[in-house]
Amino acid sequence: MSGAATSRRRFCQALDLVDSPALIAEYQRHHQRIWPQIAEHLRHQGILEMEIYRIGTRLFMIVEVSAEFDAERFAADSRNHPDVQRWEALMWQYQVATPWTPPGEKWVAMEQIFSLAKQ
């Protein structure tokens, strides 16, 4: 949870990339400007901010959501959104589940183990 305001929540997730410099570069190019309908879908669902970081083949994503964000509704709406499904199919060309990701899933939640604000 974000320490700045209780109306926002934060999720941190991990995912891996295919170990190919050419594919990693292509993946990053796709994220310089994502499809407008994907950005619209994310914002409509209550996602306030989303950042992805990379080191090697490991991705780290921080997602800040509004208090009204509903993860189950987001997942269902994403499954039923044709543009989201096309985007996800495209992204799977570059992505690989981490060793800790349950079968059939992509991004896996990370456990917070430290917070300076809680010290």
mmCIF file of C-alpha atoms in Angstrom:
data_model
loop_
_atom_site.group_PDB
_atom_site.id
_atom_site.type_symbol
_atom_site.label_atom_id
_atom_site.label_comp_id
_atom_site.label_asym_id
_atom_site.label_seq_id
_atom_site.Cartn_x
_atom_site.Cartn_y
_atom_site.Cartn_z
ATOM 1 C CA MET A 1 0.000 0.000 0.000
ATOM 2 C CA SER A 2 1.242 3.462 -0.824
ATOM 3 C CA GLY A 3 2.257 5.420 2.257
ATOM 4 C CA ALA A 4 1.204 8.790 0.795
ATOM 5 C CA ALA A 5 -2.548 8.260 0.733
ATOM 6 C CA THR A 6 -4.949 5.533 1.778
ATOM 7 C CA SER A 7 -7.028 6.107 -1.356
ATOM 8 C CA ARG A 8 -4.249 4.536 -3.446
ATOM 9 C CA ARG A 9 -2.873 1.019 -3.304
ATOM 10 C CA ARG A 10 0.345 -0.265 -4.787
ATOM 11 C CA PHE A 11 1.121 -3.687 -6.220
ATOM 12 C CA CYS A 12 4.563 -4.914 -7.246
ATOM 13 C CA GLN A 13 4.891 -7.787 -9.670
ATOM 14 C CA ALA A 14 7.617 -9.662 -11.568
ATOM 15 C CA LEU A 15 7.865 -11.372 -14.931
ATOM 16 C CA ASP A 16 10.770 -12.552 -17.067
ATOM 17 C CA LEU A 17 11.651 -11.949 -20.698
ATOM 18 C CA VAL A 18 12.943 -14.304 -23.340
ATOM 19 C CA ASP A 19 16.744 -14.204 -23.140
ATOM 20 C CA SER A 20 17.289 -12.518 -26.504
ATOM 21 C CA PRO A 21 18.735 -8.986 -26.827
ATOM 22 C CA ALA A 22 16.806 -8.457 -30.084
ATOM 23 C CA LEU A 23 13.474 -9.513 -28.550
ATOM 24 C CA ILE A 24 14.123 -7.490 -25.386
ATOM 25 C CA ALA A 25 14.799 -4.393 -27.515
ATOM 26 C CA GLU A 26 11.590 -5.024 -29.451
ATOM 27 C CA TYR A 27 9.616 -5.458 -26.198
ATOM 28 C CA GLN A 28 10.975 -2.170 -24.922
ATOM 29 C CA ARG A 29 10.045 -0.421 -28.188
ATOM 30 C CA HIS A 30 6.459 -1.635 -27.772
ATOM 31 C CA HIS A 31 6.411 -0.014 -24.339
ATOM 32 C CA GLN A 32 7.701 3.381 -25.459
ATOM 33 C CA ARG A 33 4.117 4.041 -26.607
ATOM 34 C CA ILE A 34 1.579 1.327 -25.851
ATOM 35 C CA TRP A 35 -1.589 1.043 -27.895
ATOM 36 C CA PRO A 36 -4.014 3.848 -26.921
ATOM 37 C CA GLN A 37 -6.862 1.377 -26.322
ATOM 38 C CA ILE A 38 -4.667 -0.491 -23.795
ATOM 39 C CA ALA A 39 -3.851 2.695 -21.890
ATOM 40 C CA GLU A 40 -7.540 3.641 -21.936
ATOM 41 C CA HIS A 41 -8.521 0.196 -20.603
ATOM 42 C CA LEU A 42 -6.005 0.446 -17.751
ATOM 43 C CA ARG A 43 -7.131 3.923 -16.736
ATOM 44 C CA HIS A 44 -10.817 2.973 -16.993
ATOM 45 C CA GLN A 45 -10.194 0.132 -14.530
ATOM 46 C CA GLY A 46 -8.773 2.488 -11.882
ATOM 47 C CA ILE A 47 -5.078 2.046 -12.587
ATOM 48 C CA LEU A 48 -3.544 5.409 -11.748
ATOM 49 C CA GLU A 49 0.084 4.649 -12.569
ATOM 50 C CA MET A 50 2.034 1.718 -13.948
ATOM 51 C CA GLU A 51 5.806 1.518 -14.281
ATOM 52 C CA ILE A 52 7.949 -1.352 -15.551
ATOM 53 C CA TYR A 53 11.659 -1.685 -14.781
ATOM 54 C CA ARG A 54 14.127 -4.195 -16.208
ATOM 55 C CA ILE A 55 17.443 -5.731 -15.261
ATOM 56 C CA GLY A 56 18.679 -8.427 -17.600
ATOM 57 C CA THR A 57 15.663 -10.571 -18.370
ATOM 58 C CA ARG A 58 13.756 -9.758 -15.146
ATOM 59 C CA LEU A 59 10.912 -7.243 -15.232
ATOM 60 C CA PHE A 60 9.567 -5.460 -12.147
ATOM 61 C CA MET A 61 6.218 -3.665 -12.369
ATOM 62 C CA ILE A 62 4.764 -1.172 -9.912
ATOM 63 C CA VAL A 63 1.031 -0.555 -10.250
ATOM 64 C CA GLU A 64 -0.812 2.130 -8.284
ATOM 65 C CA VAL A 65 -4.577 1.819 -8.230
ATOM 66 C CA SER A 66 -7.489 3.813 -6.906
ATOM 67 C CA ALA A 67 -9.455 2.697 -3.863
ATOM 68 C CA GLU A 68 -12.216 1.550 -6.229
ATOM 69 C CA PHE A 69 -9.945 -0.810 -8.185
ATOM 70 C CA ASP A 70 -11.326 -4.356 -8.261
ATOM 71 C CA ALA A 71 -8.758 -6.971 -9.333
ATOM 72 C CA GLU A 72 -11.394 -9.584 -10.195
ATOM 73 C CA ARG A 73 -13.363 -7.150 -12.363
ATOM 74 C CA PHE A 74 -10.124 -6.018 -14.027
ATOM 75 C CA ALA A 75 -9.185 -9.625 -14.849
ATOM 76 C CA ALA A 76 -12.653 -10.421 -16.215
ATOM 77 C CA ASP A 77 -12.873 -7.229 -18.272
ATOM 78 C CA SER A 78 -9.366 -7.855 -19.632
ATOM 79 C CA ARG A 79 -10.280 -11.404 -20.682
ATOM 80 C CA ASN A 80 -13.315 -10.032 -22.550
ATOM 81 C CA HIS A 81 -11.562 -7.086 -24.228
ATOM 82 C CA PRO A 82 -10.394 -8.061 -27.749
ATOM 83 C CA ASP A 83 -7.660 -5.398 -27.904
ATOM 84 C CA VAL A 84 -6.274 -6.463 -24.530
ATOM 85 C CA GLN A 85 -6.236 -10.066 -25.692
ATOM 86 C CA ARG A 86 -4.375 -9.107 -28.887
ATOM 87 C CA TRP A 87 -1.853 -7.085 -26.830
ATOM 88 C CA GLU A 88 -1.345 -9.950 -24.389
ATOM 89 C CA ALA A 89 -0.828 -12.438 -27.230
ATOM 90 C CA LEU A 90 1.772 -10.112 -28.743
ATOM 91 C CA MET A 91 3.546 -9.644 -25.392
ATOM 92 C CA TRP A 92 3.751 -13.419 -24.792
ATOM 93 C CA GLN A 93 6.214 -13.557 -27.692
ATOM 94 C CA TYR A 94 8.682 -11.762 -25.418
ATOM 95 C CA GLN A 95 7.660 -12.882 -21.937
ATOM 96 C CA VAL A 96 8.447 -15.967 -19.871
ATOM 97 C CA ALA A 97 6.861 -16.821 -16.526
ATOM 98 C CA THR A 98 9.231 -16.677 -13.563
ATOM 99 C CA PRO A 99 10.120 -19.947 -11.817
ATOM 100 C CA TRP A 100 7.659 -18.902 -9.066
ATOM 101 C CA THR A 101 4.701 -18.085 -11.325
ATOM 102 C CA PRO A 102 1.691 -20.424 -11.044
ATOM 103 C CA PRO A 103 0.798 -22.273 -14.271
ATOM 104 C CA GLY A 104 -1.288 -20.220 -16.686
ATOM 105 C CA GLU A 105 -0.392 -16.884 -15.077
ATOM 106 C CA LYS A 106 1.937 -14.091 -16.146
ATOM 107 C CA TRP A 107 2.886 -11.349 -13.761
ATOM 108 C CA VAL A 108 3.335 -12.695 -10.239
ATOM 109 C CA ALA A 109 2.883 -10.606 -7.091
ATOM 110 C CA MET A 110 5.983 -9.868 -5.076
ATOM 111 C CA GLU A 111 6.002 -9.868 -1.294
ATOM 112 C CA GLN A 112 6.972 -6.624 0.395
ATOM 113 C CA ILE A 113 9.729 -7.320 2.891
ATOM 114 C CA PHE A 114 10.741 -3.763 3.867
ATOM 115 C CA SER A 115 9.177 -0.324 4.160
ATOM 116 C CA LEU A 116 11.079 2.690 5.435
ATOM 117 C CA ALA A 117 7.741 4.355 6.289
ATOM 118 C CA LYS A 118 6.990 1.516 8.728
ATOM 119 C CA GLN A 119 10.313 1.845 10.571
#
